[in-house]
Amino acid sequence: MNKPAARITTLSLSLLLLAGCATTGMAPTASPGQQAAIALLDQGKPREAAQQLEAEAALARGAQRAQLLADAAFAWHEAGDDARARMLLAQVQARQLAGASQQRHALLVAELALADKQLGTLLQTLGGQPDQLPAALQARWYLARAQAQETAGDAFATAGERARANPLLSGSARADNQRAIVRLLASLDDATLTRRSAALPVGDPLYNHAGRALIGRGLPLPRPFDRDAAWQMDTGKRPPAEADGYRPPLKMAVLLPLSGSLATAAAPVRDGLLTGYYAEYRRRPQLDFIDTRGTPAGAGAAYDKAVADGADFVVGPLGRDEVDALFARDQLQVPVLALNRGKDTPPPGSAGFSLAPEDDGIMAAEYLLARERGNVLVIVSNDDTGRRAAAAFGERFAQRGGKVAASIGIGDAPADIGAQLRQAGTVDSVFLAVKGPQARMLTPQLALAGLAGTTRVGTSQLVSGTGKAEEDMPLDGIAFPSEAWTTRGTAGLPAASELAATLPTARGAAARLFAFGFDAWKISAYLEKLANSSGGSGLAGATGTLHLDGFGNVLRTPAWSTFRGGQPVPIGDGR
């Protein structure tokens, strides 16, 4: 290390120690010049702000001068001139600072210490609340604490700091931060995650993230999700709930692409919803179907029509682009149960429900991890569904400490992959993100490679293209997430085999969307109960057990099945 670098490190450490023992006094009254300079800083003009603050400091004395110099140092840091910032910091007595200047000073000292890898007292430096700073600086405050916590090896505390930063972020920064929270929580074992989640106080920003992680592993919540007043639905005009929590809307609009490229997918969703609706003998809402035409503009127009027609609840739209267009609005006058996953979380009071391929990948990863499988071979189809499921699987499996030994991509008619299987080496499990016909052609190759006895798990796509027992026997032993309706039946729905014989939209691959539509009706009727439940038992639906997390997302715990004698049979809860 050269001498200048050594001096910088020593300065940073001394600043940390000084900041750690600083006391907060009365903040000097800000001069008009200082106020104008801070306004420049907030406008994204840090160099101009720094120059003006330094000029003001040259005319000031005592605590006023210390505050001006501290703010000037912060402004130089924002302008990218850390050498100037450090020079000014050496002239500042931290105990003379108060208010926003003290908080900017603490953040500056912390970020310089992070750059110097001097973390000894950083958490003490940022020990208070950054309540007098703009949202962007508050987020940086928490993220600096998170970096220190992660360096110290406390993944749960790191996730907690990131959870505090999350509502202060937006766009890609927020999405990246959410992924980091998931990664950190995924690194914890079940006992640690359960114990530390239970110890979180009511209202802690981390609890809703931790609750999602618990439900994803099939673990119970220690208490209901935390919900702020903004999420609560206005149900005051509805009659009181029935004893089982049934409290449907008064007038419900269903936004589906009844025409256009998505109409084929919409038909089983519509029929599943109607089957649940007409099976209910108690009060039911007036029901209106409105065509979105499968476009974002069509979804917006359909929503506006639903509001104008007096709907107090909206189900849909179905397409991802349609959901994004609706969620992008500043405010939704009538709450929505979207039938797909948008880029953003649902707006306050609304919810989202989906059968995303990513969910299948995450479920498969948890299935293998629960069985202590840690070295997996991934075989993935070249379609969008397979790729998305495999990507989510790989990410979650790695987060939880597993290893993907190899990933093999295949086409619709898989070629000989024997050489690639041998190159993968020894594995204890195989993940198949493929459809049934592809899996049928792959299983003999897996057997020849000595992998027939390994734990094999697929996605819900495994049943696509199946249905003849004599052809599907090669699939025996492969586990996959399935709908509760097709494995053990669902209250309010006839048996899957019975409906399939009479209703085309409840048959084959469409059966999954039919079950999805049925659950959309059930969620709309029991949403208030879902929102107030502990999440331990959830709501029994056709696609699985349903939970509503603290961010408005409907989580699904699937049933699990395997093939036996060429036919799907249930195998328990997947744990």
mmCIF file of C-alpha atoms in Angstrom, residues 150 154-163 177-194 196-198 200 204-217 219 225 366 369 395-396 398-401 551:
data_model
loop_
_atom_site.group_PDB
_atom_site.id
_atom_site.type_symbol
_atom_site.label_atom_id
_atom_site.label_comp_id
_atom_site.label_asym_id
_atom_site.label_seq_id
_atom_site.Cartn_x
_atom_site.Cartn_y
_atom_site.Cartn_z
ATOM 1 C CA GLU A 150 -23.406 -8.917 4.820
ATOM 2 C CA ASP A 154 -25.516 -11.963 8.976
ATOM 3 C CA ALA A 155 -27.728 -12.736 5.983
ATOM 4 C CA PHE A 156 -31.012 -12.186 7.841
ATOM 5 C CA ALA A 157 -29.996 -8.754 9.167
ATOM 6 C CA THR A 158 -28.700 -7.856 5.693
ATOM 7 C CA ALA A 159 -32.078 -8.749 4.216
ATOM 8 C CA GLY A 160 -33.725 -6.590 6.876
ATOM 9 C CA GLU A 161 -31.770 -3.507 5.863
ATOM 10 C CA ARG A 162 -32.546 -4.152 2.217
ATOM 11 C CA ALA A 163 -36.220 -4.530 3.092
ATOM 12 C CA ASN A 177 -32.894 -5.272 -4.399
ATOM 13 C CA GLN A 178 -35.878 -7.637 -4.164
ATOM 14 C CA ARG A 179 -33.841 -10.389 -5.805
ATOM 15 C CA ALA A 180 -31.081 -9.780 -3.277
ATOM 16 C CA ILE A 181 -33.566 -10.155 -0.401
ATOM 17 C CA VAL A 182 -34.779 -13.457 -1.854
ATOM 18 C CA ARG A 183 -31.171 -14.630 -2.259
ATOM 19 C CA LEU A 184 -30.275 -13.753 1.323
ATOM 20 C CA LEU A 185 -33.328 -15.444 2.833
ATOM 21 C CA ALA A 186 -32.809 -18.477 0.611
ATOM 22 C CA SER A 187 -29.353 -18.968 2.103
ATOM 23 C CA LEU A 188 -30.835 -19.667 5.561
ATOM 24 C CA ASP A 189 -31.841 -23.105 6.778
ATOM 25 C CA ASP A 190 -35.459 -23.757 7.746
ATOM 26 C CA ALA A 191 -34.885 -23.518 11.506
ATOM 27 C CA THR A 192 -33.024 -20.204 11.330
ATOM 28 C CA LEU A 193 -35.526 -18.654 8.930
ATOM 29 C CA THR A 194 -38.448 -19.738 11.118
ATOM 30 C CA ARG A 196 -35.730 -15.194 13.234
ATOM 31 C CA SER A 197 -38.933 -14.487 11.309
ATOM 32 C CA ALA A 198 -40.968 -15.200 14.439
ATOM 33 C CA LEU A 200 -39.537 -9.817 14.021
ATOM 34 C CA ASP A 204 -41.022 -4.855 10.418
ATOM 35 C CA PRO A 205 -40.434 -4.416 6.659
ATOM 36 C CA LEU A 206 -38.665 -7.770 6.424
ATOM 37 C CA TYR A 207 -41.561 -9.845 7.734
ATOM 38 C CA ASN A 208 -43.558 -9.974 4.501
ATOM 39 C CA HIS A 209 -40.461 -11.033 2.550
ATOM 40 C CA ALA A 210 -39.647 -13.684 5.146
ATOM 41 C CA GLY A 211 -43.249 -14.910 5.087
ATOM 42 C CA ARG A 212 -43.045 -15.493 1.343
ATOM 43 C CA ALA A 213 -39.885 -17.524 1.858
ATOM 44 C CA LEU A 214 -41.559 -19.606 4.569
ATOM 45 C CA ILE A 215 -44.617 -20.383 2.451
ATOM 46 C CA GLY A 216 -42.379 -21.235 -0.499
ATOM 47 C CA ARG A 217 -40.789 -23.950 1.635
ATOM 48 C CA LEU A 219 -43.487 -23.799 6.397
ATOM 49 C CA PHE A 225 -48.751 -10.994 6.967
ATOM 50 C CA GLU A 366 -37.682 -26.677 -3.120
ATOM 51 C CA LEU A 369 -33.830 -29.399 -1.498
ATOM 52 C CA GLU A 395 -31.432 -19.379 -9.419
ATOM 53 C CA ARG A 396 -33.355 -20.763 -6.432
ATOM 54 C CA ALA A 398 -28.057 -22.021 -6.206
ATOM 55 C CA GLN A 399 -29.427 -19.596 -3.604
ATOM 56 C CA ARG A 400 -30.165 -22.509 -1.311
ATOM 57 C CA GLY A 401 -26.681 -23.972 -1.700
ATOM 58 C CA PHE A 551 -47.551 -7.497 -1.241
#
